[in-house]
């Protein structure tokens, strides 16, 4: 993940053991794991909310486009980039 290999992890574990002590190290690791888990849950929740909001915005935009298309009395029909005049049924 950060380019940390097994030798680096062993050095970090030894330093943590010396600084924190053998009695408090398991509690510290457990607290760190719980904090990481809560952070992951919060991040997933925020990501899901953002995805739902973007999806709702896309739906609203699609509905607005469809409504504007249906409300225009004569939508210009293009053929090859040029506007084609509407044909009358009486002709």
mmCIF file of N, CA and C in Angstrom:
data_model
loop_
_atom_site.group_PDB
_atom_site.id
_atom_site.type_symbol
_atom_site.label_atom_id
_atom_site.label_comp_id
_atom_site.label_asym_id
_atom_site.label_seq_id
_atom_site.Cartn_x
_atom_site.Cartn_y
_atom_site.Cartn_z
ATOM 1 N N UNK A 1 0.834 -1.190 0.000
ATOM 2 C CA UNK A 1 0.000 0.000 0.000
ATOM 3 C C UNK A 1 0.877 1.251 0.000
ATOM 4 N N UNK A 2 1.805 1.349 0.921
ATOM 5 C CA UNK A 2 2.700 2.496 0.980
ATOM 6 C C UNK A 2 4.126 2.097 0.635
ATOM 7 N N UNK A 3 4.315 0.934 0.068
ATOM 8 C CA UNK A 3 5.643 0.458 -0.243
ATOM 9 C C UNK A 3 6.371 -0.050 0.987
ATOM 10 N N UNK A 4 5.605 -0.471 2.005
ATOM 11 C CA UNK A 4 6.219 -0.986 3.227
ATOM 12 C C UNK A 4 6.271 -2.507 3.118
ATOM 13 N N UNK A 5 7.457 -3.053 3.231
ATOM 14 C CA UNK A 5 7.626 -4.493 3.152
ATOM 15 C C UNK A 5 7.729 -5.109 4.539
ATOM 16 N N UNK A 6 8.008 -6.389 4.569
ATOM 17 C CA UNK A 6 8.094 -7.117 5.835
ATOM 18 C C UNK A 6 9.214 -6.591 6.736
ATOM 19 N N UNK A 7 10.412 -6.296 6.223
ATOM 20 C CA UNK A 7 11.457 -5.771 7.120
ATOM 21 C C UNK A 7 11.065 -4.441 7.777
ATOM 22 N N UNK A 8 10.417 -3.572 7.024
ATOM 23 C CA UNK A 8 9.998 -2.294 7.588
ATOM 24 C C UNK A 8 8.938 -2.485 8.666
ATOM 25 N N UNK A 9 7.990 -3.434 8.434
ATOM 26 C CA UNK A 9 6.962 -3.706 9.434
ATOM 27 C C UNK A 9 7.558 -4.249 10.722
ATOM 28 N N UNK A 10 8.579 -5.081 10.603
ATOM 29 C CA UNK A 10 9.242 -5.626 11.794
ATOM 30 C C UNK A 10 9.927 -4.516 12.575
ATOM 31 N N UNK A 11 10.597 -3.605 11.883
ATOM 32 C CA UNK A 11 11.257 -2.474 12.556
ATOM 33 C C UNK A 11 10.215 -1.594 13.252
ATOM 34 N N UNK A 12 9.098 -1.321 12.588
ATOM 35 C CA UNK A 12 8.037 -0.502 13.193
ATOM 36 C C UNK A 12 7.471 -1.197 14.425
ATOM 37 N N UNK A 13 7.260 -2.519 14.354
ATOM 38 C CA UNK A 13 6.729 -3.272 15.493
ATOM 39 C C UNK A 13 7.700 -3.240 16.673
ATOM 40 N N UNK A 14 8.991 -3.373 16.416
ATOM 41 C CA UNK A 14 9.991 -3.339 17.492
ATOM 42 C C UNK A 14 10.027 -1.960 18.138
ATOM 43 N N UNK A 15 9.984 -0.910 17.332
ATOM 44 C CA UNK A 15 9.989 0.450 17.884
ATOM 45 C C UNK A 15 8.725 0.697 18.704
ATOM 46 N N UNK A 16 7.561 0.258 18.189
ATOM 47 C CA UNK A 16 6.313 0.418 18.929
ATOM 48 C C UNK A 16 6.369 -0.358 20.241
ATOM 49 N N UNK A 17 6.937 -1.540 20.237
ATOM 50 C CA UNK A 17 7.054 -2.353 21.445
ATOM 51 C C UNK A 17 7.931 -1.656 22.484
ATOM 52 N N UNK A 18 9.016 -1.038 22.017
ATOM 53 C CA UNK A 18 9.907 -0.333 22.939
ATOM 54 C C UNK A 18 9.273 0.944 23.484
ATOM 55 N N UNK A 19 8.549 1.669 22.642
ATOM 56 C CA UNK A 19 7.974 2.944 23.061
ATOM 57 C C UNK A 19 6.749 2.733 23.949
ATOM 58 N N UNK A 20 5.836 1.870 23.535
ATOM 59 C CA UNK A 20 4.569 1.698 24.239
ATOM 60 C C UNK A 20 4.689 0.689 25.363
ATOM 61 N N UNK A 21 5.428 -0.361 25.146
ATOM 62 C CA UNK A 21 5.562 -1.418 26.149
ATOM 63 C C UNK A 21 4.724 -2.618 25.775
ATOM 64 N N UNK A 22 5.126 -3.773 26.253
ATOM 65 C CA UNK A 22 4.439 -5.006 25.863
ATOM 66 C C UNK A 22 3.024 -5.130 26.432
ATOM 67 N N UNK A 23 2.711 -4.475 27.546
ATOM 68 C CA UNK A 23 1.383 -4.600 28.145
ATOM 69 C C UNK A 23 0.342 -3.747 27.425
ATOM 70 N N UNK A 24 0.739 -2.583 26.952
ATOM 71 C CA UNK A 24 -0.220 -1.667 26.322
ATOM 72 C C UNK A 24 -0.300 -1.824 24.812
ATOM 73 N N UNK A 25 0.633 -2.526 24.203
ATOM 74 C CA UNK A 25 0.662 -2.665 22.747
ATOM 75 C C UNK A 25 -0.584 -3.348 22.183
ATOM 76 N N UNK A 26 -1.087 -4.452 22.776
ATOM 77 C CA UNK A 26 -2.313 -5.057 22.234
ATOM 78 C C UNK A 26 -3.527 -4.131 22.312
ATOM 79 N N UNK A 27 -3.643 -3.389 23.414
ATOM 80 C CA UNK A 27 -4.753 -2.447 23.547
ATOM 81 C C UNK A 27 -4.659 -1.329 22.509
ATOM 82 N N UNK A 28 -3.445 -0.868 22.281
ATOM 83 C CA UNK A 28 -3.224 0.175 21.288
ATOM 84 C C UNK A 28 -3.565 -0.323 19.885
ATOM 85 N N UNK A 29 -3.175 -1.554 19.584
ATOM 86 C CA UNK A 29 -3.478 -2.131 18.273
ATOM 87 C C UNK A 29 -4.985 -2.315 18.104
ATOM 88 N N UNK A 30 -5.674 -2.759 19.168
ATOM 89 C CA UNK A 30 -7.122 -2.937 19.111
ATOM 90 C C UNK A 30 -7.819 -1.591 18.883
ATOM 91 N N UNK A 31 -7.383 -0.562 19.581
ATOM 92 C CA UNK A 31 -7.970 0.772 19.404
ATOM 93 C C UNK A 31 -7.730 1.302 17.996
ATOM 94 N N UNK A 32 -6.533 1.069 17.499
ATOM 95 C CA UNK A 32 -6.213 1.500 16.140
ATOM 96 C C UNK A 32 -7.100 0.782 15.122
ATOM 97 N N UNK A 33 -7.307 -0.515 15.304
ATOM 98 C CA UNK A 33 -8.166 -1.291 14.407
ATOM 99 C C UNK A 33 -9.602 -0.812 14.437
ATOM 100 N N UNK A 34 -10.116 -0.522 15.632
ATOM 101 C CA UNK A 34 -11.490 -0.020 15.748
ATOM 102 C C UNK A 34 -11.622 1.343 15.079
ATOM 103 N N UNK A 35 -10.644 2.199 15.289
ATOM 104 C CA UNK A 35 -10.682 3.520 14.669
ATOM 105 C C UNK A 35 -10.640 3.437 13.154
ATOM 106 N N UNK A 36 -9.811 2.547 12.651
ATOM 107 C CA UNK A 36 -9.719 2.353 11.202
ATOM 108 C C UNK A 36 -11.029 1.814 10.645
ATOM 109 N N UNK A 37 -11.652 0.900 11.372
ATOM 110 C CA UNK A 37 -12.940 0.345 10.950
ATOM 111 C C UNK A 37 -14.021 1.423 10.911
ATOM 112 N N UNK A 38 -14.082 2.265 11.925
ATOM 113 C CA UNK A 38 -15.065 3.349 11.957
ATOM 114 C C UNK A 38 -14.825 4.343 10.825
ATOM 115 N N UNK A 39 -13.559 4.633 10.561
ATOM 116 C CA UNK A 39 -13.234 5.545 9.465
ATOM 117 C C UNK A 39 -13.688 4.970 8.134
ATOM 118 N N UNK A 40 -13.468 3.668 7.943
ATOM 119 C CA UNK A 40 -13.881 3.006 6.708
ATOM 120 C C UNK A 40 -15.397 3.037 6.551
ATOM 121 N N UNK A 41 -16.140 2.792 7.639
ATOM 122 C CA UNK A 41 -17.603 2.838 7.598
ATOM 123 C C UNK A 41 -18.093 4.242 7.236
ATOM 124 N N UNK A 42 -17.493 5.253 7.843
ATOM 125 C CA UNK A 42 -17.888 6.632 7.564
ATOM 126 C C UNK A 42 -17.592 7.002 6.114
ATOM 127 N N UNK A 43 -16.454 6.572 5.620
ATOM 128 C CA UNK A 43 -16.087 6.843 4.238
ATOM 129 C C UNK A 43 -17.037 6.153 3.268
ATOM 130 N N UNK A 44 -17.383 4.896 3.549
ATOM 131 C CA UNK A 44 -18.324 4.174 2.697
ATOM 132 C C UNK A 44 -19.700 4.840 2.713
ATOM 133 N N UNK A 45 -20.138 5.291 3.874
ATOM 134 C CA UNK A 45 -21.428 5.972 3.975
ATOM 135 C C UNK A 45 -21.449 7.268 3.182
ATOM 136 N N UNK A 46 -20.384 8.040 3.278
ATOM 137 C CA UNK A 46 -20.309 9.294 2.533
ATOM 138 C C UNK A 46 -20.254 9.031 1.032
ATOM 139 N N UNK A 47 -19.535 8.010 0.623
ATOM 140 C CA UNK A 47 -19.441 7.663 -0.797
ATOM 141 C C UNK A 47 -20.799 7.237 -1.332
ATOM 142 N N UNK A 48 -21.522 6.421 -0.559
ATOM 143 C CA UNK A 48 -22.848 5.955 -0.985
ATOM 144 C C UNK A 48 -23.826 7.121 -1.098
ATOM 145 N N UNK A 49 -23.786 8.043 -0.144
ATOM 146 C CA UNK A 49 -24.660 9.212 -0.188
ATOM 147 C C UNK A 49 -24.355 10.066 -1.412
ATOM 148 N N UNK A 50 -23.089 10.246 -1.712
ATOM 149 C CA UNK A 50 -22.695 11.027 -2.880
ATOM 150 C C UNK A 50 -23.163 10.364 -4.167
ATOM 151 N N UNK A 51 -23.036 9.038 -4.263
ATOM 152 C CA UNK A 51 -23.493 8.318 -5.452
ATOM 153 C C UNK A 51 -25.000 8.455 -5.625
ATOM 154 N N UNK A 52 -25.761 8.352 -4.520
ATOM 155 C CA UNK A 52 -27.219 8.491 -4.592
ATOM 156 C C UNK A 52 -27.601 9.894 -5.055
ATOM 157 N N UNK A 53 -26.915 10.901 -4.543
ATOM 158 C CA UNK A 53 -27.210 12.277 -4.928
ATOM 159 C C UNK A 53 -26.929 12.505 -6.403
ATOM 160 N N UNK A 54 -25.807 12.003 -6.884
ATOM 161 C CA UNK A 54 -25.472 12.153 -8.302
ATOM 162 C C UNK A 54 -26.479 11.416 -9.179
ATOM 163 N N UNK A 55 -26.921 10.246 -8.739
ATOM 164 C CA UNK A 55 -27.909 9.482 -9.504
ATOM 165 C C UNK A 55 -29.240 10.241 -9.571
ATOM 166 N N UNK A 56 -29.657 10.823 -8.449
ATOM 167 C CA UNK A 56 -30.910 11.592 -8.438
ATOM 168 C C UNK A 56 -30.801 12.824 -9.338
ATOM 169 N N UNK A 57 -29.642 13.473 -9.339
ATOM 170 C CA UNK A 57 -29.439 14.628 -10.216
ATOM 171 C C UNK A 57 -29.519 14.219 -11.687
ATOM 172 N N UNK A 58 -28.960 13.071 -12.030
ATOM 173 C CA UNK A 58 -29.029 12.588 -13.412
ATOM 174 C C UNK A 58 -30.467 12.297 -13.811
ATOM 175 N N UNK A 59 -31.240 11.712 -12.908
ATOM 176 C CA UNK A 59 -32.643 11.418 -13.197
ATOM 177 C C UNK A 59 -33.421 12.713 -13.404
ATOM 178 N N UNK A 60 -33.204 13.702 -12.539
ATOM 179 C CA UNK A 60 -33.893 14.997 -12.678
ATOM 180 C C UNK A 60 -33.528 15.655 -14.003
ATOM 181 N N UNK A 61 -32.264 15.566 -14.382
ATOM 182 C CA UNK A 61 -31.825 16.166 -15.645
ATOM 183 C C UNK A 61 -32.474 15.465 -16.835
ATOM 184 N N UNK A 62 -32.547 14.140 -16.788
ATOM 185 C CA UNK A 62 -33.186 13.386 -17.867
ATOM 186 C C UNK A 62 -34.664 13.742 -17.981
ATOM 187 N N UNK A 63 -35.354 13.871 -16.848
ATOM 188 C CA UNK A 63 -36.776 14.226 -16.861
ATOM 189 C C UNK A 63 -36.954 15.623 -17.437
ATOM 190 N N UNK A 64 -36.094 16.559 -17.058
ATOM 191 C CA UNK A 64 -36.193 17.924 -17.568
ATOM 192 C C UNK A 64 -35.976 17.959 -19.079
ATOM 193 N N UNK A 65 -35.038 17.175 -19.570
ATOM 194 C CA UNK A 65 -34.777 17.134 -21.018
ATOM 195 C C UNK A 65 -35.977 16.544 -21.746
ATOM 196 N N UNK A 66 -36.545 15.468 -21.214
ATOM 197 C CA UNK A 66 -37.703 14.847 -21.851
ATOM 198 C C UNK A 66 -38.909 15.788 -21.846
ATOM 199 N N UNK A 67 -39.123 16.506 -20.731
ATOM 200 C CA UNK A 67 -40.243 17.438 -20.650
ATOM 201 C C UNK A 67 -40.060 18.586 -21.637
ATOM 202 N N UNK A 68 -38.851 19.108 -21.763
ATOM 203 C CA UNK A 68 -38.626 20.211 -22.692
ATOM 204 C C UNK A 68 -38.795 19.736 -24.134
ATOM 205 N N UNK A 69 -38.455 18.499 -24.416
ATOM 206 C CA UNK A 69 -38.619 17.965 -25.761
ATOM 207 C C UNK A 69 -40.097 17.792 -26.090
ATOM 208 N N UNK A 70 -40.877 17.299 -25.141
ATOM 209 C CA UNK A 70 -42.299 17.065 -25.371
ATOM 210 C C UNK A 70 -43.104 18.364 -25.398
ATOM 211 N N UNK A 71 -42.631 19.409 -24.762
ATOM 212 C CA UNK A 71 -43.375 20.666 -24.717
ATOM 213 C C UNK A 71 -43.100 21.568 -25.912
ATOM 214 N N UNK A 72 -42.027 21.326 -26.638
ATOM 215 C CA UNK A 72 -41.751 22.173 -27.791
ATOM 216 C C UNK A 72 -42.687 21.769 -28.930
ATOM 217 N N UNK A 73 -43.426 22.736 -29.526
ATOM 218 C CA UNK A 73 -44.427 22.401 -30.528
ATOM 219 C C UNK A 73 -43.836 21.778 -31.786
ATOM 220 N N UNK A 74 -42.742 22.269 -32.219
ATOM 221 C CA UNK A 74 -42.129 21.670 -33.407
ATOM 222 C C UNK A 74 -40.624 21.636 -33.198
ATOM 223 N N UNK A 75 -40.139 20.498 -32.875
ATOM 224 C CA UNK A 75 -38.703 20.339 -32.691
ATOM 225 C C UNK A 75 -38.048 20.304 -34.063
ATOM 226 N N UNK A 76 -36.976 21.049 -34.247
ATOM 227 C CA UNK A 76 -36.333 21.037 -35.555
ATOM 228 C C UNK A 76 -35.722 19.670 -35.842
ATOM 229 N N UNK A 77 -36.010 19.168 -36.999
ATOM 230 C CA UNK A 77 -35.452 17.897 -37.429
ATOM 231 C C UNK A 77 -34.255 18.221 -38.299
ATOM 232 N N UNK A 78 -33.149 17.596 -37.997
ATOM 233 C CA UNK A 78 -31.943 17.877 -38.773
ATOM 234 C C UNK A 78 -31.596 16.680 -39.622
ATOM 235 N N UNK A 79 -31.048 16.995 -40.761
ATOM 236 C CA UNK A 79 -30.614 15.950 -41.675
ATOM 237 C C UNK A 79 -29.255 16.365 -42.208
ATOM 238 N N UNK A 80 -28.230 15.675 -41.772
ATOM 239 C CA UNK A 80 -26.883 16.012 -42.225
ATOM 240 C C UNK A 80 -26.416 17.355 -41.690
ATOM 241 N N UNK A 81 -26.938 17.772 -40.525
ATOM 242 C CA UNK A 81 -26.526 19.039 -39.939
ATOM 243 C C UNK A 81 -27.358 20.211 -40.404
ATOM 244 N N UNK A 82 -28.288 20.038 -41.361
ATOM 245 C CA UNK A 82 -29.139 21.117 -41.847
ATOM 246 C C UNK A 82 -30.553 20.886 -41.363
ATOM 247 N N UNK A 83 -31.226 21.984 -41.010
ATOM 248 C CA UNK A 83 -32.602 21.882 -40.512
ATOM 249 C C UNK A 83 -33.549 21.573 -41.668
ATOM 250 N N UNK A 84 -34.423 20.613 -41.472
ATOM 251 C CA UNK A 84 -35.386 20.223 -42.477
ATOM 252 C C UNK A 84 -36.732 20.811 -42.089
ATOM 253 N N UNK A 85 -37.396 21.562 -42.986
ATOM 254 C CA UNK A 85 -38.681 22.163 -42.626
ATOM 255 C C UNK A 85 -39.741 21.073 -42.451
ATOM 256 N N UNK A 86 -40.700 21.274 -41.506
ATOM 257 C CA UNK A 86 -41.737 20.271 -41.287
ATOM 258 C C UNK A 86 -42.652 20.177 -42.516
ATOM 259 N N UNK A 87 -43.138 18.987 -42.815
ATOM 260 C CA UNK A 87 -44.016 18.771 -43.949
ATOM 261 C C UNK A 87 -45.454 18.822 -43.475
ATOM 262 N N UNK A 88 -46.290 19.469 -44.257
ATOM 263 C CA UNK A 88 -47.711 19.539 -43.909
ATOM 264 C C UNK A 88 -48.412 18.290 -44.371
ATOM 265 N N UNK A 89 -49.399 17.841 -43.591
ATOM 266 C CA UNK A 89 -50.143 16.642 -43.930
ATOM 267 C C UNK A 89 -51.130 16.900 -45.070
ATOM 268 N N UNK A 90 -51.545 18.169 -45.286
ATOM 269 C CA UNK A 90 -52.525 18.519 -46.313
ATOM 270 C C UNK A 90 -51.904 18.533 -47.706
ATOM 271 N N UNK A 91 -50.608 18.609 -47.840
ATOM 272 C CA UNK A 91 -49.974 18.708 -49.146
ATOM 273 C C UNK A 91 -50.087 17.475 -49.938
#
